Amino acid sequence: MPDAADSAPMNAPSRRRFRREGEERRRQDLIEATLDSVAERGLQGATLRTIALRAGVTAGLIRHYFPGKEELLQEAYAALMGRMTEQAKAALAMEDASPRQRLAAFVTANLNVPIIDARVFSLWATFIGRAGADPSLARAHREGYLGFRNEVEAVVAEVLAAERREPDASQLRHHAIAINAIIDGLWIEGCLAGEMFSPGELAAIGIKTVEAELGLAPLKQFQEK
Amino acid sequence: MPDAADSAPMNAPSRRRFRREGEERRRQDLIEATLDSVAERGLQGATLRTIALRAGVTAGLIRHYFPGKEELLQEAYAALMGRMTEQAKAALAMEDASPRQRLAAFVTANLNVPIIDARVFSLWATFIGRAGADPSLARAHREGYLGFRNEVEAVVAEVLAAERREPDASQLRHHAIAINAIIDGLWIEGCLAGEMFSPGELAAIGIKTVEAELGLAPLKQFQEK
DNA sequence: GAGCTTGTTGCGCAAGTGTATAAATAGCCC
DNA sequence: GGGCTATTTATACACTTGCGCAACAAGCTC
């Protein structure tokens, strides 16, 4: 029925009701809707109309807050990266803990929810797949990666110092690269096929592997039961 | 000059010249053009016209070989996965070598060109990013991953047997998961930021880390100089 | 409440998309 | 060489896309 009059008294074209929101709130909602759309349908499925529908607004409004779709996607990716690295580093913030405990907590945090998450992985993969062609994406990744690796390297240095070992810079770098790879690799496995692993299994494997890499004797207290 | 007559005598609308190719050859070319397009511009940029242009044909021809774009993309992904796993497993085919040497060769092969490659990584990430929403992609990955991990587990079993150690099934599984993660993680680092590592450095780190995971004493012969 | 600002809608547009189909021609068979 | 067939081109079509723009109204100020 093309000429339908909605439930309102049939006179005016009856525009859609709306609420004015604060700028920051709207931008946040639009970015979140963008990430949802990309995670669910990929970059090709994330159209302005889809995003707007999800955010509860009409497509035209997006242009009021972002110069274009390109910029919206860039901001969404930046927000994603920021959240990921923030969560990851948060696990290192334990003040009163031995370096060894902080390292184990770091590994554990990175190999459990919410960091192990299919949606986040989907987003990461979708965006990172464009890094080869998009220099701004590549740079964003590089910075995030190096920041992450430097954190790892710092903790490793503390751990080894506590063991009275004195690795040189090259060894430290290699340890950081290897540990970073272990976490990344297990993270991917967990995100892609989480149900193949029992709860805590990936974290336990991660800790054991990291300890083997650093040549540490196992501690009982961090092994999952 | 909009009304250009090409080098031919100016009379006919002069259709584009073409050559008939064998079916297999055309399908192959179209799949390769598809992978190139996806790697360069992502799934959204891989339009039928772009793909056809790259393959040196017109867009309509694609429908003569594939039911639709969806099927073309699926076949392209299958071809990519097949190539990746084939290359990876090839390194294990050394007949006259110790298990330990084969494991090291496997790690080395997976952490050097052509497996370390920005284009392949871009393709992998782009497709795998859709795995969360596309069950057929998820299944294809799962199978590839398990096949890969089983190969790793088999070699690990041989290596440990040669050392007269007798791991149970659970330990074997954990070793395989960990080693798989190490290779995956280093692979990503190499693909995304290859120039941050000196040639052979990633392979050397990989071998050292794997040996540490398995509790093996280092061998000199596989350390890059 | 009147008036004003501006966040928000609704609609139109040109470009580009995948698909459908008719017309042409390359290359094999005789 | 002449026909035949099916590969290939070319064009059309319905639809979606990002973007531009004018009208509208939500909610503040007075």
Short mmCIF file of C-alpha atoms (C1' of nucleotides) in Angstrom, two decimals:
data_model
loop_
_atom_site.label_atom_id
_atom_site.label_comp_id
_atom_site.label_asym_id
_atom_site.label_seq_id
_atom_site.Cartn_x
_atom_site.Cartn_y
_atom_site.Cartn_z
CA MET A 1 0.00 0.00 0.00
CA PRO A 2 2.05 2.89 -1.27
CA ASP A 3 -0.21 5.69 -0.08
CA ALA A 4 -0.40 4.58 3.52
CA ALA A 5 -1.29 7.07 6.19
CA ASP A 6 0.33 6.10 9.43
CA SER A 7 -1.40 5.97 12.77
CA ALA A 8 -1.43 9.74 13.05
CA PRO A 9 -4.46 11.73 11.85
CA MET A 10 -4.12 11.83 8.10
CA ASN A 11 -3.19 15.38 7.30
CA ALA A 12 0.45 16.36 7.59
CA PRO A 13 3.35 14.46 6.05
CA SER A 14 4.27 14.09 9.74
CA ARG A 15 7.98 14.31 9.97
CA ARG A 16 9.88 11.94 12.16
CA ARG A 17 10.21 12.97 15.78
CA PHE A 18 13.72 13.45 17.08
CA ARG A 19 15.73 14.57 20.04
CA ARG A 20 18.70 16.85 20.05
CA GLU A 21 21.71 15.20 21.62
CA GLY A 22 24.97 16.61 22.80
CA GLU A 23 27.72 16.59 20.20
CA GLU A 24 29.98 14.21 22.07
CA ARG A 25 27.19 11.78 22.70
CA ARG A 26 26.12 11.72 19.04
CA ARG A 27 29.64 11.26 17.77
CA GLN A 28 30.13 8.42 20.22
CA ASP A 29 26.90 6.76 19.16
CA LEU A 30 27.74 7.11 15.49
CA ILE A 31 31.20 5.64 16.01
CA GLU A 32 29.76 2.73 17.95
CA ALA A 33 27.14 2.13 15.28
CA THR A 34 29.91 2.20 12.71
CA LEU A 35 31.95 -0.43 14.56
CA ASP A 36 28.86 -2.59 14.96
CA SER A 37 28.07 -2.34 11.27
CA VAL A 38 31.63 -3.14 10.21
CA ALA A 39 31.83 -6.08 12.58
CA GLU A 40 28.56 -7.49 11.33
CA ARG A 41 28.68 -6.80 7.63
CA GLY A 42 32.23 -5.76 6.84
CA LEU A 43 33.40 -2.54 5.29
CA GLN A 44 31.22 -3.06 2.25
CA GLY A 45 28.12 -3.53 4.34
CA ALA A 46 28.74 -0.53 6.51
CA THR A 47 26.83 2.05 4.52
CA LEU A 48 25.86 5.45 5.81
CA ARG A 49 22.22 4.41 5.89
CA THR A 50 22.94 1.22 7.82
CA ILE A 51 25.07 3.06 10.33
CA ALA A 52 22.51 5.82 10.75
CA LEU A 53 19.69 3.32 11.23
CA ARG A 54 21.68 1.59 13.94
CA ALA A 55 22.42 4.87 15.66
CA GLY A 56 18.76 5.82 15.53
CA VAL A 57 19.19 8.79 13.22
CA THR A 58 18.91 9.44 9.51
CA ALA A 59 21.82 9.23 7.13
CA GLY A 60 22.07 12.90 6.45
CA LEU A 61 23.00 13.65 10.04
CA ILE A 62 26.32 11.90 9.71
CA ARG A 63 27.56 14.66 7.46
CA HIS A 64 26.82 17.09 10.24
CA TYR A 65 29.41 15.46 12.47
CA PHE A 66 31.91 14.02 10.01
CA PRO A 67 33.25 15.47 6.76
CA GLY A 68 32.61 12.17 5.01
CA LYS A 69 32.42 8.44 5.39
CA GLU A 70 36.18 8.10 5.17
CA GLU A 71 36.72 10.23 8.26
CA LEU A 72 34.02 8.41 10.18
CA LEU A 73 35.74 5.10 9.51
CA GLN A 74 39.11 6.49 10.50
CA GLU A 75 37.76 7.78 13.79
CA ALA A 76 36.04 4.49 14.43
CA TYR A 77 39.27 2.61 13.88
CA ALA A 78 41.17 4.99 16.13
CA ALA A 79 38.56 4.46 18.84
CA LEU A 80 38.86 0.70 18.48
CA MET A 81 42.64 0.72 18.71
CA GLY A 82 42.55 3.03 21.69
CA ARG A 83 40.17 0.77 23.54
CA MET A 84 42.19 -2.33 22.76
CA THR A 85 45.55 -1.01 23.87
CA GLU A 86 44.02 0.65 26.90
CA GLN A 87 42.48 -2.60 28.09
CA ALA A 88 45.65 -4.50 27.41
CA LYS A 89 47.85 -2.12 29.33
CA ALA A 90 45.44 -1.86 32.22
CA ALA A 91 46.46 -5.33 33.34
CA LEU A 92 49.98 -4.06 33.92
CA ALA A 93 48.88 -1.37 36.35
CA MET A 94 48.98 -3.57 39.44
CA GLU A 95 51.10 -1.57 41.81
CA ASP A 96 51.83 -3.98 44.60
CA ALA A 97 52.78 -7.12 42.72
CA SER A 98 56.00 -8.76 41.72
CA PRO A 99 57.14 -8.30 38.11
CA ARG A 100 56.52 -11.96 37.57
CA GLN A 101 52.94 -11.66 38.79
CA ARG A 102 52.33 -8.63 36.64
CA LEU A 103 53.62 -10.42 33.58
CA ALA A 104 51.37 -13.39 34.28
CA ALA A 105 48.41 -11.11 34.87
CA PHE A 106 49.16 -9.34 31.61
CA VAL A 107 49.16 -12.58 29.66
CA THR A 108 46.02 -13.77 31.40
CA ALA A 109 44.18 -10.53 30.75
CA ASN A 110 45.02 -10.62 27.07
CA LEU A 111 43.81 -14.19 26.69
CA ASN A 112 40.38 -13.86 28.27
CA VAL A 113 37.26 -11.87 27.67
CA PRO A 114 36.79 -9.06 26.93
CA ILE A 115 39.99 -9.01 24.88
CA ILE A 116 39.31 -12.43 23.47
CA ASP A 117 36.22 -11.50 21.53
CA ALA A 118 35.01 -12.43 18.10
CA ARG A 119 33.59 -9.00 17.36
CA VAL A 120 36.80 -7.18 18.24
CA PHE A 121 38.79 -9.66 16.20
CA SER A 122 36.53 -9.20 13.22
CA LEU A 123 37.01 -5.46 13.44
CA TRP A 124 40.75 -5.76 13.86
CA ALA A 125 41.09 -8.07 10.87
CA THR A 126 38.84 -5.98 8.67
CA PHE A 127 40.75 -2.80 9.33
CA ILE A 128 44.23 -4.26 9.42
CA GLY A 129 43.57 -5.87 6.06
CA ARG A 130 43.57 -2.39 4.61
CA ALA A 131 46.86 -1.41 6.28
CA GLY A 132 48.86 -2.52 3.27
CA ALA A 133 47.14 0.03 1.05
CA ASP A 134 46.26 2.73 3.55
CA PRO A 135 49.33 4.44 5.07
CA SER A 136 47.33 6.09 7.85
CA LEU A 137 46.04 2.70 8.99
CA ALA A 138 49.52 1.25 8.74
CA ARG A 139 50.93 3.99 10.91
CA ALA A 140 48.18 3.61 13.49
CA HIS A 141 48.92 -0.07 13.72
CA ARG A 142 52.66 0.44 13.92
CA GLU A 143 52.31 2.83 16.81
CA GLY A 144 49.92 0.56 18.67
CA TYR A 145 52.14 -2.44 18.12
CA LEU A 146 55.33 -0.73 19.22
CA GLY A 147 53.63 0.69 22.28
CA PHE A 148 52.41 -2.77 23.20
CA ARG A 149 55.81 -4.32 22.59
CA ASN A 150 57.58 -1.69 24.64
CA GLU A 151 55.29 -2.43 27.55
CA VAL A 152 56.15 -6.09 27.22
CA GLU A 153 59.83 -5.32 27.01
CA ALA A 154 59.69 -3.21 30.16
CA VAL A 155 58.02 -5.94 32.17
CA VAL A 156 60.40 -8.55 30.85
CA ALA A 157 63.32 -6.40 31.92
CA GLU A 158 61.85 -6.18 35.42
CA VAL A 159 61.19 -9.88 35.59
CA LEU A 160 64.71 -10.78 34.54
CA ALA A 161 66.22 -8.18 36.83
CA ALA A 162 64.33 -9.72 39.73
CA GLU A 163 65.94 -13.01 38.78
CA ARG A 164 69.35 -11.34 38.81
CA ARG A 165 69.84 -11.91 35.13
CA GLU A 166 71.32 -9.26 32.90
CA PRO A 167 70.12 -9.56 29.34
CA ASP A 168 71.53 -7.16 26.76
CA ALA A 169 69.31 -4.98 24.60
CA SER A 170 69.21 -7.45 21.75
CA GLN A 171 68.10 -10.32 23.95
CA LEU A 172 65.48 -8.12 25.55
CA ARG A 173 64.15 -7.12 22.15
CA HIS A 174 63.97 -10.72 21.03
CA HIS A 175 62.11 -11.73 24.16
CA ALA A 176 59.61 -8.94 23.65
CA ILE A 177 59.06 -9.87 20.00
CA ALA A 178 58.57 -13.52 20.90
CA ILE A 179 56.21 -12.86 23.80
CA ASN A 180 54.23 -10.45 21.71
CA ALA A 181 53.91 -13.11 19.04
CA ILE A 182 52.78 -15.71 21.56
CA ILE A 183 50.05 -13.46 22.88
CA ASP A 184 48.95 -12.41 19.41
CA GLY A 185 48.86 -15.95 18.11
CA LEU A 186 46.90 -17.31 21.05
CA TRP A 187 44.60 -14.32 20.90
CA ILE A 188 43.74 -15.12 17.31
CA GLU A 189 43.15 -18.78 18.06
CA GLY A 190 40.88 -17.88 20.94
CA CYS A 191 38.91 -15.31 18.98
CA LEU A 192 38.42 -17.51 15.96
CA ALA A 193 37.69 -20.77 17.70
CA GLY A 194 37.14 -20.02 21.33
CA GLU A 195 34.95 -23.05 21.90
CA MET A 196 37.84 -25.35 21.05
CA PHE A 197 39.54 -24.36 24.29
CA SER A 198 38.40 -24.80 27.84
CA PRO A 199 38.13 -21.66 29.97
CA GLY A 200 41.53 -20.46 31.07
CA GLU A 201 43.31 -22.96 28.87
CA LEU A 202 44.72 -20.39 26.50
CA ALA A 203 45.94 -18.24 29.38
CA ALA A 204 47.60 -21.25 30.97
CA ILE A 205 49.32 -22.15 27.72
CA GLY A 206 50.35 -18.54 27.27
CA ILE A 207 51.92 -18.30 30.70
CA LYS A 208 53.74 -21.58 30.35
CA THR A 209 55.08 -20.65 26.93
CA VAL A 210 56.19 -17.21 28.03
CA GLU A 211 57.93 -18.67 31.06
CA ALA A 212 59.69 -21.20 28.88
CA GLU A 213 60.78 -18.41 26.55
CA LEU A 214 62.27 -16.48 29.45
CA GLY A 215 63.77 -19.58 31.02
CA LEU A 216 61.79 -19.25 34.24
CA ALA A 217 60.83 -22.09 36.52
CA PRO A 218 57.04 -22.46 36.65
CA LEU A 219 55.05 -20.97 39.49
CA LYS A 220 52.12 -22.96 40.74
CA GLN A 221 49.89 -20.08 41.69
CA PHE A 222 49.07 -18.97 38.17
CA GLN A 223 48.21 -22.29 36.66
CA GLU A 224 44.50 -22.63 35.98
CA LYS A 225 42.83 -25.64 37.42
CA MET B 1 38.52 13.90 -28.02
CA PRO B 2 35.27 12.07 -27.37
CA ASP B 3 34.66 10.86 -30.90
CA ALA B 4 38.02 9.27 -31.39
CA ALA B 5 38.44 6.70 -34.08
CA ASP B 6 41.18 4.32 -33.16
CA SER B 7 43.98 3.35 -35.48
CA ALA B 8 41.61 1.30 -37.62
CA PRO B 9 39.92 2.83 -40.69
CA MET B 10 37.07 4.95 -39.42
CA ASN B 11 33.91 3.18 -40.35
CA ALA B 12 32.56 0.52 -37.99
CA PRO B 13 31.78 1.03 -34.29
CA SER B 14 34.74 -1.37 -34.08
CA ARG B 15 34.05 -3.77 -31.28
CA ARG B 16 36.85 -4.65 -28.96
CA ARG B 17 39.14 -7.40 -30.20
CA PHE B 18 39.33 -10.48 -28.02
CA ARG B 19 40.80 -13.95 -27.84
CA ARG B 20 39.05 -17.09 -26.76
CA GLU B 21 40.83 -18.76 -23.87
CA GLY B 22 40.46 -22.17 -22.36
CA GLU B 23 37.97 -22.37 -19.54
CA GLU B 24 40.50 -23.31 -16.89
CA ARG B 25 42.83 -20.55 -17.90
CA ARG B 26 40.10 -17.92 -17.79
CA ARG B 27 38.83 -19.05 -14.42
CA GLN B 28 42.36 -18.96 -13.08
CA ASP B 29 42.96 -15.47 -14.45
CA LEU B 30 39.69 -14.21 -13.03
CA ILE B 31 40.47 -15.66 -9.60
CA GLU B 32 43.91 -14.12 -9.64
CA ALA B 33 42.49 -10.76 -10.69
CA THR B 34 39.99 -11.05 -7.88
CA LEU B 35 42.70 -11.68 -5.29
CA ASP B 36 44.74 -8.78 -6.66
CA SER B 37 41.75 -6.48 -6.46
CA VAL B 38 40.85 -7.52 -2.93
CA ALA B 39 44.43 -7.16 -1.76
CA GLU B 40 44.72 -3.72 -3.26
CA ARG B 41 41.33 -2.20 -2.60
CA GLY B 42 39.58 -4.48 -0.15
CA LEU B 43 36.31 -6.28 -0.58
CA GLN B 44 34.46 -3.08 -1.24
CA GLY B 45 36.85 -2.02 -3.96
CA ALA B 46 36.79 -5.37 -5.69
CA THR B 47 33.97 -4.70 -8.12
CA LEU B 48 33.20 -6.85 -11.11
CA ARG B 49 34.36 -4.12 -13.43
CA THR B 50 37.65 -3.68 -11.59
CA ILE B 51 38.28 -7.40 -11.58
CA ALA B 52 37.41 -7.75 -15.23
CA LEU B 53 39.63 -4.85 -16.20
CA ARG B 54 42.53 -6.46 -14.37
CA ALA B 55 41.90 -9.79 -16.04
CA GLY B 56 41.78 -8.11 -19.42
CA VAL B 57 38.15 -8.89 -20.16
CA THR B 58 34.83 -7.10 -19.77
CA ALA B 59 32.63 -7.43 -16.74
CA GLY B 60 29.91 -9.44 -18.40
CA LEU B 61 32.22 -12.35 -18.98
CA ILE B 62 32.51 -13.10 -15.30
CA ARG B 63 28.92 -14.27 -15.26
CA HIS B 64 29.81 -16.77 -17.93
CA TYR B 65 32.20 -18.54 -15.58
CA PHE B 66 30.70 -17.85 -12.18
CA PRO B 67 27.07 -17.77 -11.07
CA GLY B 68 27.64 -14.49 -9.30
CA LYS B 69 30.12 -12.35 -7.49
CA GLU B 70 29.62 -14.28 -4.26
CA GLU B 71 30.78 -17.52 -5.81
CA LEU B 72 33.79 -15.84 -7.42
CA LEU B 73 34.89 -14.52 -4.04
CA GLN B 74 34.42 -17.90 -2.41
CA GLU B 75 36.49 -19.64 -5.04
CA ALA B 76 39.15 -16.98 -4.74
CA TYR B 77 39.33 -17.48 -0.99
CA ALA B 78 39.50 -21.23 -1.38
CA ALA B 79 42.36 -20.84 -3.85
CA LEU B 80 44.20 -18.57 -1.44
CA MET B 81 43.81 -20.93 1.49
CA GLY B 82 44.87 -23.87 -0.61
CA ARG B 83 48.02 -22.10 -1.71
CA MET B 84 48.90 -21.02 1.82
CA THR B 85 48.53 -24.40 3.47
CA GLU B 86 50.26 -26.12 0.58
CA GLN B 87 53.31 -23.89 0.86
CA ALA B 88 53.40 -24.24 4.60
CA LYS B 89 53.26 -28.00 4.58
CA ALA B 90 55.77 -28.31 1.78
CA ALA B 91 58.55 -27.44 4.20
CA LEU B 92 57.80 -30.57 6.17
CA ALA B 93 58.32 -32.85 3.19
CA MET B 94 62.06 -33.29 3.72
CA GLU B 95 62.47 -37.02 3.73
CA ASP B 96 66.02 -37.54 4.91
CA ALA B 97 66.21 -35.20 7.85
CA SER B 98 65.92 -35.52 11.59
CA PRO B 99 62.61 -34.49 13.17
CA ARG B 100 64.39 -31.62 14.78
CA GLN B 101 65.72 -30.40 11.46
CA ARG B 102 62.33 -30.70 9.87
CA LEU B 103 60.72 -28.70 12.65
CA ALA B 104 63.32 -25.97 12.28
CA ALA B 105 62.91 -25.96 8.53
CA PHE B 106 59.15 -25.69 9.00
CA VAL B 107 59.49 -22.68 11.25
CA THR B 108 62.02 -21.06 8.95
CA ALA B 109 59.88 -21.59 5.88
CA ASN B 110 56.86 -20.03 7.52
CA LEU B 111 58.80 -16.96 8.58
CA ASN B 112 60.38 -16.03 5.29
CA VAL B 113 59.17 -15.08 1.85
CA PRO B 114 57.01 -16.09 0.13
CA ILE B 115 54.89 -16.89 3.18
CA ILE B 116 55.83 -13.65 4.86
CA ASP B 117 54.16 -11.37 2.37
CA ALA B 118 52.14 -8.23 2.79
CA ARG B 119 49.75 -9.07 -0.03
CA VAL B 120 48.91 -12.51 1.32
CA PHE B 121 48.46 -11.08 4.78
CA SER B 122 46.14 -8.40 3.50
CA LEU B 123 44.04 -11.05 1.78
CA TRP B 124 44.01 -13.30 4.82
CA ALA B 125 42.93 -10.49 7.12
CA THR B 126 40.28 -9.22 4.75
CA PHE B 127 38.65 -12.60 4.36
CA ILE B 128 39.09 -13.80 7.92
CA GLY B 129 37.46 -10.63 9.13
CA ARG B 130 34.25 -11.94 7.63
CA ALA B 131 34.53 -15.33 9.32
CA GLY B 132 32.47 -14.22 12.27
CA ALA B 133 29.47 -13.56 10.06
CA ASP B 134 30.06 -16.05 7.25
CA PRO B 135 29.88 -19.67 8.42
CA SER B 136 31.43 -21.03 5.24
CA LEU B 137 34.48 -18.84 5.77
CA ALA B 138 34.64 -19.87 9.40
CA ARG B 139 34.56 -23.52 8.48
CA ALA B 140 37.23 -23.10 5.82
CA HIS B 141 39.47 -21.43 8.34
CA ARG B 142 38.80 -24.02 11.01
CA GLU B 143 39.77 -26.82 8.69
CA GLY B 144 42.91 -25.07 7.53
CA TYR B 145 43.91 -24.26 11.08
CA LEU B 146 43.34 -27.75 12.42
CA GLY B 147 45.20 -29.28 9.50
CA PHE B 148 48.12 -26.99 10.17
CA ARG B 149 48.07 -27.69 13.90
CA ASN B 150 47.92 -31.42 13.37
CA GLU B 151 51.01 -31.22 11.18
CA VAL B 152 52.77 -29.34 13.93
CA GLU B 153 51.64 -31.84 16.52
CA ALA B 154 52.94 -34.75 14.46
CA VAL B 155 56.38 -33.21 14.09
CA VAL B 156 56.50 -32.30 17.74
CA ALA B 157 55.71 -35.89 18.63
CA GLU B 158 58.57 -37.07 16.45
CA VAL B 159 60.97 -34.55 17.91
CA LEU B 160 60.15 -35.46 21.48
CA ALA B 161 60.25 -39.17 20.69
CA ALA B 162 63.74 -38.71 19.29
CA GLU B 163 64.67 -37.15 22.62
CA ARG B 164 63.23 -40.15 24.42
CA ARG B 165 60.53 -38.10 26.05
CA GLU B 166 56.99 -39.35 26.36
CA PRO B 167 54.46 -36.53 26.46
CA ASP B 168 50.83 -37.39 26.95
CA ALA B 169 48.14 -36.27 24.54
CA SER B 170 47.31 -33.15 26.52
CA GLN B 171 50.90 -31.96 26.62
CA LEU B 172 51.27 -32.65 22.93
CA ARG B 173 48.18 -30.64 22.19
CA HIS B 174 49.40 -27.73 24.26
CA HIS B 175 52.75 -27.75 22.54
CA ALA B 176 51.07 -27.71 19.16
CA ILE B 177 48.77 -24.85 20.14
CA ALA B 178 51.68 -22.83 21.50
CA ILE B 179 53.95 -23.43 18.53
CA ASN B 180 51.16 -22.60 16.16
CA ALA B 181 50.63 -19.35 18.02
CA ILE B 182 54.31 -18.50 17.90
CA ILE B 183 54.44 -18.99 14.15
CA ASP B 184 51.21 -17.09 13.57
CA GLY B 185 52.24 -14.20 15.77
CA LEU B 186 55.66 -13.82 14.20
CA TRP B 187 54.11 -14.21 10.77
CA ILE B 188 51.84 -11.27 11.43
CA GLU B 189 54.66 -9.13 12.75
CA GLY B 190 56.75 -9.91 9.71
CA CYS B 191 53.96 -9.25 7.25
CA LEU B 192 52.91 -5.98 8.82
CA ALA B 193 56.31 -4.54 9.56
CA GLY B 194 58.86 -6.64 7.76
CA GLU B 195 61.39 -3.84 7.53
CA MET B 196 61.63 -3.69 11.31
CA PHE B 197 63.41 -7.03 11.32
CA SER B 198 66.68 -8.03 9.74
CA PRO B 199 66.58 -10.92 7.27
CA GLY B 200 66.29 -14.22 9.07
CA GLU B 201 65.74 -12.55 12.41
CA LEU B 202 62.14 -13.66 12.74
CA ALA B 203 63.02 -17.23 11.81
CA ALA B 204 65.82 -17.23 14.37
CA ILE B 205 63.49 -15.93 17.06
CA GLY B 206 60.88 -18.47 16.04
CA ILE B 207 63.25 -21.41 16.29
CA LYS B 208 64.62 -20.28 19.63
CA THR B 209 61.16 -19.76 21.05
CA VAL B 210 59.89 -23.09 19.79
CA GLU B 211 62.92 -24.87 21.23
CA ALA B 212 62.38 -23.19 24.55
CA GLU B 213 58.73 -24.24 24.49
CA LEU B 214 59.73 -27.83 23.90
CA GLY B 215 62.58 -27.69 26.39
CA LEU B 216 65.24 -28.47 23.81
CA ALA B 217 68.85 -27.45 24.03
CA PRO B 218 69.71 -25.09 21.16
CA LEU B 219 71.39 -26.39 18.02
CA LYS B 220 73.95 -24.18 16.41
CA GLN B 221 73.32 -25.16 12.83
CA PHE B 222 70.00 -23.39 12.44
CA GLN B 223 70.92 -20.07 13.90
CA GLU B 224 71.10 -17.37 11.27
CA LYS B 225 74.33 -15.45 11.17
"C1'" DG C 1 5.18 32.39 25.32
"C1'" DA C 2 8.02 34.52 21.04
"C1'" DG C 3 12.14 34.22 18.61
"C1'" DC C 4 16.40 32.27 17.22
"C1'" DT C 5 19.89 28.97 16.64
"C1'" DT C 6 21.20 24.77 14.84
"C1'" DG C 7 20.68 19.80 15.22
"C1'" DT C 8 17.93 16.94 12.34
"C1'" DT C 9 15.06 15.27 8.75
"C1'" DG C 10 13.66 14.28 4.00
"C1'" DC C 11 14.46 14.22 -0.61
"C1'" DG C 12 17.01 14.54 -4.81
"C1'" DC C 13 21.07 13.53 -7.62
"C1'" DA C 14 24.91 11.60 -10.18
"C1'" DA C 15 27.92 7.86 -10.02
"C1'" DG C 16 28.57 3.14 -9.48
"C1'" DT C 17 26.86 -1.57 -8.36
"C1'" DG C 18 25.48 -6.58 -9.70
"C1'" DT C 19 22.71 -8.78 -12.91
"C1'" DA C 20 20.29 -9.84 -17.34
"C1'" DT C 21 20.38 -10.36 -22.21
"C1'" DA C 22 21.06 -9.49 -27.12
"C1'" DA C 23 24.40 -8.93 -30.55
"C1'" DA C 24 29.01 -10.05 -32.53
"C1'" DT C 25 32.97 -12.67 -33.61
"C1'" DA C 26 36.87 -16.09 -32.79
"C1'" DG C 27 38.17 -20.34 -33.89
"C1'" DC C 28 37.09 -25.20 -34.56
"C1'" DC C 29 35.15 -28.90 -37.79
"C1'" DC C 30 34.16 -30.44 -42.28
"C1'" DG D 1 36.87 -21.44 -47.17
"C1'" DG D 2 31.89 -21.63 -45.04
"C1'" DG D 3 29.20 -22.58 -41.05
"C1'" DC D 4 28.38 -23.36 -36.19
"C1'" DT D 5 28.86 -22.79 -31.65
"C1'" DA D 6 29.79 -20.81 -27.55
"C1'" DT D 7 33.03 -17.32 -25.76
"C1'" DT D 8 33.07 -12.52 -25.44
"C1'" DT D 9 31.47 -7.78 -25.88
"C1'" DA D 10 28.23 -4.24 -25.29
"C1'" DT D 11 24.25 -2.20 -23.52
"C1'" DA D 12 20.30 -1.79 -20.52
"C1'" DC D 13 18.16 -1.91 -16.01
"C1'" DA D 14 16.89 -1.70 -11.28
"C1'" DC D 15 18.99 -0.70 -7.29
"C1'" DT D 16 22.24 1.20 -3.86
"C1'" DT D 17 25.70 4.33 -2.66
"C1'" DG D 18 27.78 8.83 -0.72
"C1'" DC D 19 26.78 13.41 -0.86
"C1'" DG D 20 24.31 18.14 -1.25
"C1'" DC D 21 20.72 21.02 0.23
"C1'" DA D 22 16.47 23.13 1.77
"C1'" DA D 23 12.97 22.77 5.03
"C1'" DC D 24 11.73 21.78 9.65
"C1'" DA D 25 11.43 21.67 14.67
"C1'" DA D 26 13.76 20.96 19.41
"C1'" DG D 27 14.99 23.45 22.93
"C1'" DC D 28 17.53 27.37 24.64
"C1'" DT D 29 17.33 32.56 25.74
"C1'" DC D 30 14.78 36.39 26.78
#
